[in-house]
Short mmCIF file of C-alpha atoms and ligand atoms in Angstrom, two decimals:
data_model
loop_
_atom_site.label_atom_id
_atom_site.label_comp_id
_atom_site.label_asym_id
_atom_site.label_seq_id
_atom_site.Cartn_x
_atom_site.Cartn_y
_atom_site.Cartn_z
CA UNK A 227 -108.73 -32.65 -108.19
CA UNK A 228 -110.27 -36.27 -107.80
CA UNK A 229 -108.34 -37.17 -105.02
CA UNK A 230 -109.16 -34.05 -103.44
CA UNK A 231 -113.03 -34.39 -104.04
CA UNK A 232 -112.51 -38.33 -102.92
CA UNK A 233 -110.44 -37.08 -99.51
CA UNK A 234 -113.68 -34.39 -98.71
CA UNK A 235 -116.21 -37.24 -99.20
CA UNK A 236 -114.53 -39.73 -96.87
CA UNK A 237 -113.84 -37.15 -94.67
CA UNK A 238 -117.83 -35.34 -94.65
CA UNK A 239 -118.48 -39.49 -94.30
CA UNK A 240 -116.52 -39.73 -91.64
CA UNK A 241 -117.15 -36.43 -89.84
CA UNK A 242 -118.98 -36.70 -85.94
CA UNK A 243 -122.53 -36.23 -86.91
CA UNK A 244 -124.60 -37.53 -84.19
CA UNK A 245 -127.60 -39.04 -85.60
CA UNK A 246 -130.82 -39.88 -83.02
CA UNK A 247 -133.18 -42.69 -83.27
CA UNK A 248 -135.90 -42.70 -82.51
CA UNK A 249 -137.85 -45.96 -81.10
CA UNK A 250 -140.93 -46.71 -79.50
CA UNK A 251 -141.89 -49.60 -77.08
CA UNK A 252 -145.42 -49.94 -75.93
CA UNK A 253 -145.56 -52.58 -72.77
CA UNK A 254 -148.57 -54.04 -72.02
CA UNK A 255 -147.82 -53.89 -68.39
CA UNK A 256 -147.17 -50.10 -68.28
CA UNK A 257 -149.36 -47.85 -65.88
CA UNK A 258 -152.46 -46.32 -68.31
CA UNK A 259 -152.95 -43.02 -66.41
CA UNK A 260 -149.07 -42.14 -66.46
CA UNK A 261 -147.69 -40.17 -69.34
CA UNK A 262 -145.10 -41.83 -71.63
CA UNK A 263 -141.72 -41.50 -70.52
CA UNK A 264 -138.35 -41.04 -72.52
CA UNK A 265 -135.40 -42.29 -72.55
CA UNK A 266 -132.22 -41.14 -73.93
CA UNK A 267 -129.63 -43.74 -74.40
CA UNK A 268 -126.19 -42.52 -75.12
CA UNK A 269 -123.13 -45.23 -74.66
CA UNK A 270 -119.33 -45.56 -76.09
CA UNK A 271 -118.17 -42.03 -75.51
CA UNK A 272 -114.51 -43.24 -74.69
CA UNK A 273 -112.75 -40.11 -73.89
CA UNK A 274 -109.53 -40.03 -74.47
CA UNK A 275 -106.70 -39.96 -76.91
CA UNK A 276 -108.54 -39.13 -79.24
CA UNK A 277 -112.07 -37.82 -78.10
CA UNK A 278 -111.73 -34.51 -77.39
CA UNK A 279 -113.97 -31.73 -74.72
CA UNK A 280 -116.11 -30.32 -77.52
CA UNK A 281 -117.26 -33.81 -78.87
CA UNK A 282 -118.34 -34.59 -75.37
CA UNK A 283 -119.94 -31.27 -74.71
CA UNK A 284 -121.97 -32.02 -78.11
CA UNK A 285 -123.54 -35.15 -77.02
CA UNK A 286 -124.56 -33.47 -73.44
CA UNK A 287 -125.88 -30.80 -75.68
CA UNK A 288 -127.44 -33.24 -78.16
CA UNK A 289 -129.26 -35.27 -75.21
CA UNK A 290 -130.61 -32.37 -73.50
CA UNK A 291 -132.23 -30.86 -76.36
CA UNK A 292 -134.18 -33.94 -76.93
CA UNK A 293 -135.45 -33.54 -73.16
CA UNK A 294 -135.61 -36.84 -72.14
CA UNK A 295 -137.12 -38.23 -68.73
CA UNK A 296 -134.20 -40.07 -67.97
CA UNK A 297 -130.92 -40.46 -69.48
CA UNK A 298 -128.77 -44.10 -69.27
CA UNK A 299 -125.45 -44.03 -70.43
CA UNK A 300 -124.53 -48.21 -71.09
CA UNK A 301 -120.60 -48.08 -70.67
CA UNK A 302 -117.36 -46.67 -72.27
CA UNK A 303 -117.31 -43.49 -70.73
CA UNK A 304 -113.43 -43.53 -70.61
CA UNK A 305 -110.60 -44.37 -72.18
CA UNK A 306 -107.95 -43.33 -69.86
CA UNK A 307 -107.12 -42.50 -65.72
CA UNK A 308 -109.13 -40.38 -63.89
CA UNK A 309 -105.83 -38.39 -62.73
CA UNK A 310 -105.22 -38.13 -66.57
CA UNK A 311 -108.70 -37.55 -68.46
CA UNK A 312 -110.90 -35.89 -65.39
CA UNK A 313 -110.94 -32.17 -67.06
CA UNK A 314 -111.87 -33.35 -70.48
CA UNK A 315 -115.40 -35.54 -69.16
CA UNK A 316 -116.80 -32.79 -67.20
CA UNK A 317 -119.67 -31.72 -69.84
CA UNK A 318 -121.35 -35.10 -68.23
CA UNK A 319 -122.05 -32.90 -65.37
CA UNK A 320 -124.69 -30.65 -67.39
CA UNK A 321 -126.63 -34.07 -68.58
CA UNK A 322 -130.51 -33.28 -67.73
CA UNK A 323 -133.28 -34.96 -67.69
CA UNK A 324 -136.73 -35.13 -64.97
CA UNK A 325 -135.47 -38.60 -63.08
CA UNK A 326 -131.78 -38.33 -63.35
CA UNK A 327 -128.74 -39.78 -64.99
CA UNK A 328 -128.26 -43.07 -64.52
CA UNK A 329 -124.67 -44.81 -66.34
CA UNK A 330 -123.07 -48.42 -65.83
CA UNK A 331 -119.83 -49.66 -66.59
CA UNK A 332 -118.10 -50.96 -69.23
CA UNK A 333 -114.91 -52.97 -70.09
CA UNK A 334 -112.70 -49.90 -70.70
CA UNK A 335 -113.39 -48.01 -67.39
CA UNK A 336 -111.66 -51.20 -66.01
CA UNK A 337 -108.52 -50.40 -68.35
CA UNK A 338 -106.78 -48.01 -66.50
CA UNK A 339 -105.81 -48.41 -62.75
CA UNK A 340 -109.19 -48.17 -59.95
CA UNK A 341 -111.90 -47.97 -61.42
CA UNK A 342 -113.58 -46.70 -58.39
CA UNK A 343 -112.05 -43.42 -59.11
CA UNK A 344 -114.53 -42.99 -62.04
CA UNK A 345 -117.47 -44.46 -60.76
CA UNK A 346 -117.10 -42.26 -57.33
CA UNK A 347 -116.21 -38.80 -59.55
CA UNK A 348 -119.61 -39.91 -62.05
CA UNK A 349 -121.57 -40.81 -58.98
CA UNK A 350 -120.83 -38.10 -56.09
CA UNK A 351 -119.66 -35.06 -58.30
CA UNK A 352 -121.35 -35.30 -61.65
CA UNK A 353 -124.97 -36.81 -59.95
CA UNK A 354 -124.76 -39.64 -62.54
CA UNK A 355 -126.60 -42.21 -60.47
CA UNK A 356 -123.86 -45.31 -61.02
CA UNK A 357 -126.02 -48.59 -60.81
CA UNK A 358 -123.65 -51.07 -59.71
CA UNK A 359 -125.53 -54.19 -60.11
CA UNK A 360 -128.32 -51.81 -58.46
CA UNK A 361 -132.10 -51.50 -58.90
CA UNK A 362 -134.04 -47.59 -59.15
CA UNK A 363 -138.09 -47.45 -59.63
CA UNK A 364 -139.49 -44.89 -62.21
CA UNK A 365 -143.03 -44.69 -63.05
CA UNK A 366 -143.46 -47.86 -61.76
CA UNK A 367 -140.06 -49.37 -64.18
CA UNK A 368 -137.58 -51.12 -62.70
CA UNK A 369 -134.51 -49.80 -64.26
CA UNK A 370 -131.59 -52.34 -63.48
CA UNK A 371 -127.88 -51.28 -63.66
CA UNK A 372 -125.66 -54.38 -64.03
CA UNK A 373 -121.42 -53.76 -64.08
CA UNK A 374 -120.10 -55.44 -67.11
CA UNK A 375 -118.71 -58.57 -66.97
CA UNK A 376 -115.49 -57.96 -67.05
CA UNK A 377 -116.06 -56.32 -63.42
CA UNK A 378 -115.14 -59.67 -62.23
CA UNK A 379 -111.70 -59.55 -62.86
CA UNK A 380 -111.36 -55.63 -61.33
CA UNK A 381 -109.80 -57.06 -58.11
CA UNK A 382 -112.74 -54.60 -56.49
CA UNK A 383 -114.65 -55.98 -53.55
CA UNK A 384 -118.10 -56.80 -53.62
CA UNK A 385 -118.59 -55.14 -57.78
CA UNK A 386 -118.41 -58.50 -59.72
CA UNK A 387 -121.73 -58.79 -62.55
CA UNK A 388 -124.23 -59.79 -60.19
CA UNK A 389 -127.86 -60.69 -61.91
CA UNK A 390 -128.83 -61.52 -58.58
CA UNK A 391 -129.46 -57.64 -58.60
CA UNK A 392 -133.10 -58.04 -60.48
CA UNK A 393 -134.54 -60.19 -57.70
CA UNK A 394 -134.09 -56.61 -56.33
CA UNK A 395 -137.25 -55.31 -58.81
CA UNK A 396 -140.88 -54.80 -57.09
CA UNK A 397 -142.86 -58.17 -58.84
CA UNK A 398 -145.13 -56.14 -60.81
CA UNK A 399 -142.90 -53.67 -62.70
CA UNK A 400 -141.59 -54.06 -65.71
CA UNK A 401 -138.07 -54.62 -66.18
CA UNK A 402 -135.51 -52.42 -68.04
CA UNK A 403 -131.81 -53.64 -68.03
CA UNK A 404 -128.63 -51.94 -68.30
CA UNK A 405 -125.45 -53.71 -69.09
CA UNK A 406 -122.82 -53.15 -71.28
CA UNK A 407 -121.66 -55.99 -73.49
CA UNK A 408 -124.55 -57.41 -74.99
CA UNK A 409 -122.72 -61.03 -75.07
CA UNK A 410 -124.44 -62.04 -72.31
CA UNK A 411 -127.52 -61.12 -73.27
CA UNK A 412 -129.69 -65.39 -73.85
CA UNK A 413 -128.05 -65.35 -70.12
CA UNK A 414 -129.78 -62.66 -68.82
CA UNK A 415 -133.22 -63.67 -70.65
CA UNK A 416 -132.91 -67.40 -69.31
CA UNK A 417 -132.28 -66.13 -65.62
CA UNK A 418 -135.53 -64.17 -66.09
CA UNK A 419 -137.10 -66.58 -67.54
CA UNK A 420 -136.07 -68.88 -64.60
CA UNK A 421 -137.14 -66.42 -61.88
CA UNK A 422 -140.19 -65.40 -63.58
CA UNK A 423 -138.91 -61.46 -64.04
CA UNK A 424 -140.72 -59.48 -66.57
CA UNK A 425 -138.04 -58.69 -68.89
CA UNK A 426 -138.92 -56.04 -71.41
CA UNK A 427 -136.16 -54.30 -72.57
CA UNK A 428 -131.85 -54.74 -72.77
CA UNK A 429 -129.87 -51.68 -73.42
CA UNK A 430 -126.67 -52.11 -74.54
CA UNK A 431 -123.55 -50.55 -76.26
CA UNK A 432 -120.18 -52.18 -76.65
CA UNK A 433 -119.58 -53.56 -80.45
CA UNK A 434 -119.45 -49.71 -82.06
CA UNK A 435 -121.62 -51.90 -84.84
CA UNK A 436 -118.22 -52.76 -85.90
CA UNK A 437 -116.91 -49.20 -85.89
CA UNK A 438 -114.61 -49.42 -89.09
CA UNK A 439 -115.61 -50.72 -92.14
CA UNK A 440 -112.49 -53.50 -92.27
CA UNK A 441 -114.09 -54.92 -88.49
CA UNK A 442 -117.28 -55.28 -89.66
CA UNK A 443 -117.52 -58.62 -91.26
CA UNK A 444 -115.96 -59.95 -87.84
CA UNK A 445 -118.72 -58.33 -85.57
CA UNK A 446 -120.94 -58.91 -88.00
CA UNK A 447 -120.42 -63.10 -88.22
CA UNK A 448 -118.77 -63.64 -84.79
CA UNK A 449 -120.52 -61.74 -82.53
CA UNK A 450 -124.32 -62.97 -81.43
CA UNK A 451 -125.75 -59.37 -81.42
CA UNK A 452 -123.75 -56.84 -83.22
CA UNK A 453 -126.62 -53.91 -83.76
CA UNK A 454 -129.58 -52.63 -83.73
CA UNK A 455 -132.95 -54.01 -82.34
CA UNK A 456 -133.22 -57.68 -81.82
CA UNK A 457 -136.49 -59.81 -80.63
CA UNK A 458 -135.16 -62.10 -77.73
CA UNK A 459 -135.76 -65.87 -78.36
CA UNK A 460 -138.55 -67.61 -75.71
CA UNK A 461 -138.85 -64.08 -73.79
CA UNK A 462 -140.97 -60.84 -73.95
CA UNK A 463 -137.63 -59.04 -73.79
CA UNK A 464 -136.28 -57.39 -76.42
CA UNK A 465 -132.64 -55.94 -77.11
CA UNK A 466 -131.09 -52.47 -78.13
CA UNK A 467 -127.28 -53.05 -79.04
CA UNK A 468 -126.31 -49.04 -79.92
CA UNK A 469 -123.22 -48.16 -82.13
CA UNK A 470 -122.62 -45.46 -79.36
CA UNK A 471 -121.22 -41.66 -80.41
CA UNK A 472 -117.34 -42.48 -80.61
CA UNK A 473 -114.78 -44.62 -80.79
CA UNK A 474 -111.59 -46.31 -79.56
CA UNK A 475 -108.67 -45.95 -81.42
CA UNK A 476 -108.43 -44.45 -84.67
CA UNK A 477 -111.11 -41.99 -84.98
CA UNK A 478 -113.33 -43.72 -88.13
CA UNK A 479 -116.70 -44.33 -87.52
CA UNK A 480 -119.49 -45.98 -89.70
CA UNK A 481 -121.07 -43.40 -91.71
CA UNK A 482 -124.57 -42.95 -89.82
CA UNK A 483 -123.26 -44.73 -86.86
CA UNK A 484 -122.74 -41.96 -84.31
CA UNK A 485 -125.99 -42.45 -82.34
CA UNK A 486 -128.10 -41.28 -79.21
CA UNK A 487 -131.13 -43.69 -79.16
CA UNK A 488 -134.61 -42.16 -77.84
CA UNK A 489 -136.80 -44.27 -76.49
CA UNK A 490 -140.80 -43.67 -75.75
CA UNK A 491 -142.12 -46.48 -73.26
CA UNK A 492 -145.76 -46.14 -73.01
C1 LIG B 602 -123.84 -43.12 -55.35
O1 LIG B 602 -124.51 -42.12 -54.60
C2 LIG B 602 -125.60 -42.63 -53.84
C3 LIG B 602 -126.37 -41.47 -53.26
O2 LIG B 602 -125.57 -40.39 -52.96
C4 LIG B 602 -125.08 -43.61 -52.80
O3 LIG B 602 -126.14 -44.12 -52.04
C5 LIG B 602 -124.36 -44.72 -53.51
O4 LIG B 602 -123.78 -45.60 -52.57
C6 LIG B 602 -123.27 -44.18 -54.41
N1 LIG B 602 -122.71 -45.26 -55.20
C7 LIG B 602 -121.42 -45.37 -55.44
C8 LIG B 602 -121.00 -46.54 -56.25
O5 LIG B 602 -120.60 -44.57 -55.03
C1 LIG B 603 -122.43 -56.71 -51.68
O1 LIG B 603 -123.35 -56.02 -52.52
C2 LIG B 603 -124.69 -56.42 -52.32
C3 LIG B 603 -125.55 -55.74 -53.38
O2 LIG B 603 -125.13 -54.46 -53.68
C4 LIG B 603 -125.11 -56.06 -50.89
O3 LIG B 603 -126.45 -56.47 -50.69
C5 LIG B 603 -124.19 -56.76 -49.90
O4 LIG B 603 -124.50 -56.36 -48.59
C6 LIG B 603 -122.73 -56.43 -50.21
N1 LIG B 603 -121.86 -57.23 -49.36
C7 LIG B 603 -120.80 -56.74 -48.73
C8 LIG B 603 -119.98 -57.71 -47.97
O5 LIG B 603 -120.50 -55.56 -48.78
C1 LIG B 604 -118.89 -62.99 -61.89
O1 LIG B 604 -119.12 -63.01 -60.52
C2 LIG B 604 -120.44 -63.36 -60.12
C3 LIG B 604 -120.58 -63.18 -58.63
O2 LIG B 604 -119.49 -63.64 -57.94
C4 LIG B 604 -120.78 -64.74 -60.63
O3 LIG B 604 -122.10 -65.05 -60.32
C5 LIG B 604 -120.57 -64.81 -62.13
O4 LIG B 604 -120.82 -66.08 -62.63
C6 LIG B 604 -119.15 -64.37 -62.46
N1 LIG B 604 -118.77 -64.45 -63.87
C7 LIG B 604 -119.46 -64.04 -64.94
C8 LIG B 604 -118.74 -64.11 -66.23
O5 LIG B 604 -120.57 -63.66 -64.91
#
């Protein structure tokens, strides 16, 4: 009887609850007479193996109910080839928001043959706006999509991590920034810095906060920004490093660490 009330707590620990946080981030620099504007930040899905249709269809769910203005997916979506996995990530399609979907790449949509196979079904079917080191304007935000680094080595022309992107941003707006691994995130805040870009914000997913209690310690020491919210050193900026909603792998999460983030920028 013990070991069967231990198995039901790890597994009711374990179990895909989403959880959403809430955040907000007033800007000094943000346009009085406009209303503030949300944003939903999901990352990490990694369908797959072992993420199946009706988890996906419970995050699309998830982020419409909290109907955000804009949704920005940091990365992850896949974990497996397009000719393979396309059936299982079309809930993405029913994302809504008032300004559109807007989702950059991370490491594992490089994993698996052309990526360009993902980013052109996400982009011209499922109307997620792919920023590939691209620039969109909303409510007077830049919103900056940056492919993760490890673009660079995807053999694809002309789609290697480009922060020359930002120079893209009108002078005056504010800058939001998308990118995936948050490793790189002092080099992002000194190019900034070094161009004079108003850097507010850094969304990004990639370290699953560790995702299973035996990697934590490693994330947790090793890695510069392993969750949460962090104030950027010598910069404005700060930085949003989410657990994302699943996981590579075995399917353990953190308890509590199956997240959509939403943000209020007023
Ligand atoms: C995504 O779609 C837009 C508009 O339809 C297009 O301008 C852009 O080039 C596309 N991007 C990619 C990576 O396919
Ligand atoms: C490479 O991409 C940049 C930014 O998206 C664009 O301005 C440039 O024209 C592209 N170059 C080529 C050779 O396609
Ligand atoms: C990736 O490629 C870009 C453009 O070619 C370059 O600026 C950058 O330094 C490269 N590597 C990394 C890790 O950013």
């Amino acid at each position: 009887m013990l070991l069967t009330f231990f198995l039901v707590v790890i597994q009711y620990i374990c179990c895909d609850k989403i959880i959403i946080r809430e955040l907000s981030i007033p800007l000094s620099s943000y346009p009085k007479h406009l209303p503030p504007i949300k944003l939903a930040v999901i990352s990490d899905l990694h369908g797959g193996g072992v993420v199946h249709l009706e988890q996906i269809a419970k995050v699309v769910e998830r982020t419409n109910e909290l109907r955000p203005d804009v949704i920005l997916f940091v990365g992850d979506a896949v974990d497996g080839p397009r000719s393979q996995l396309e059936d299982l990530m079309k809930p993405l399609k029913f994302l809504q928001s008032k300004y559109g979907t807007y989702f950059v790449t991370g490491n594992h949509e490089y994993f698996y043959g052309d990526a360009m196979e993902w980013i052109d079904l996400f982009n011209n079917s499922y109307g997620m706006n792919v920023l590939d080191n691209k620039v969109v304007h909303i409510n007077n935000i830049c919103i900056v999509g940056l492919n993760d680094i490890s673009s660079n080595r995807s053999g694809i022309t002309n789609h290697s991590f480009r922060l020359e992107a930002l120079l893209e941003c009108n002078s005056n707006s504010p800058i939001i920034l998308m990118h995936h691994n948050p490793i790189i995130a002092d080099k992002i805040v000194r190019y900034t810095n070094e161009n004079n870009l108003p850097l507010e914000l850094i969304l990004s997913g990639h370290t699953h906060s560790g995702q299973i209690y035996a990697m934590t310690p490693y994330t947790y020491f090793l890695l510069p920004y392993c969750y949460g919210f962090y104030q950027m050193h010598d910069s404005n900026a700060k930085l949003l490093v989410s657990a994302g909603t699943f996981y590579q792998g075995s399917p353990l999460k953190m308890p509590g660490r199956s997240e959509i983030w939403l943000i209020t920028i007023s």
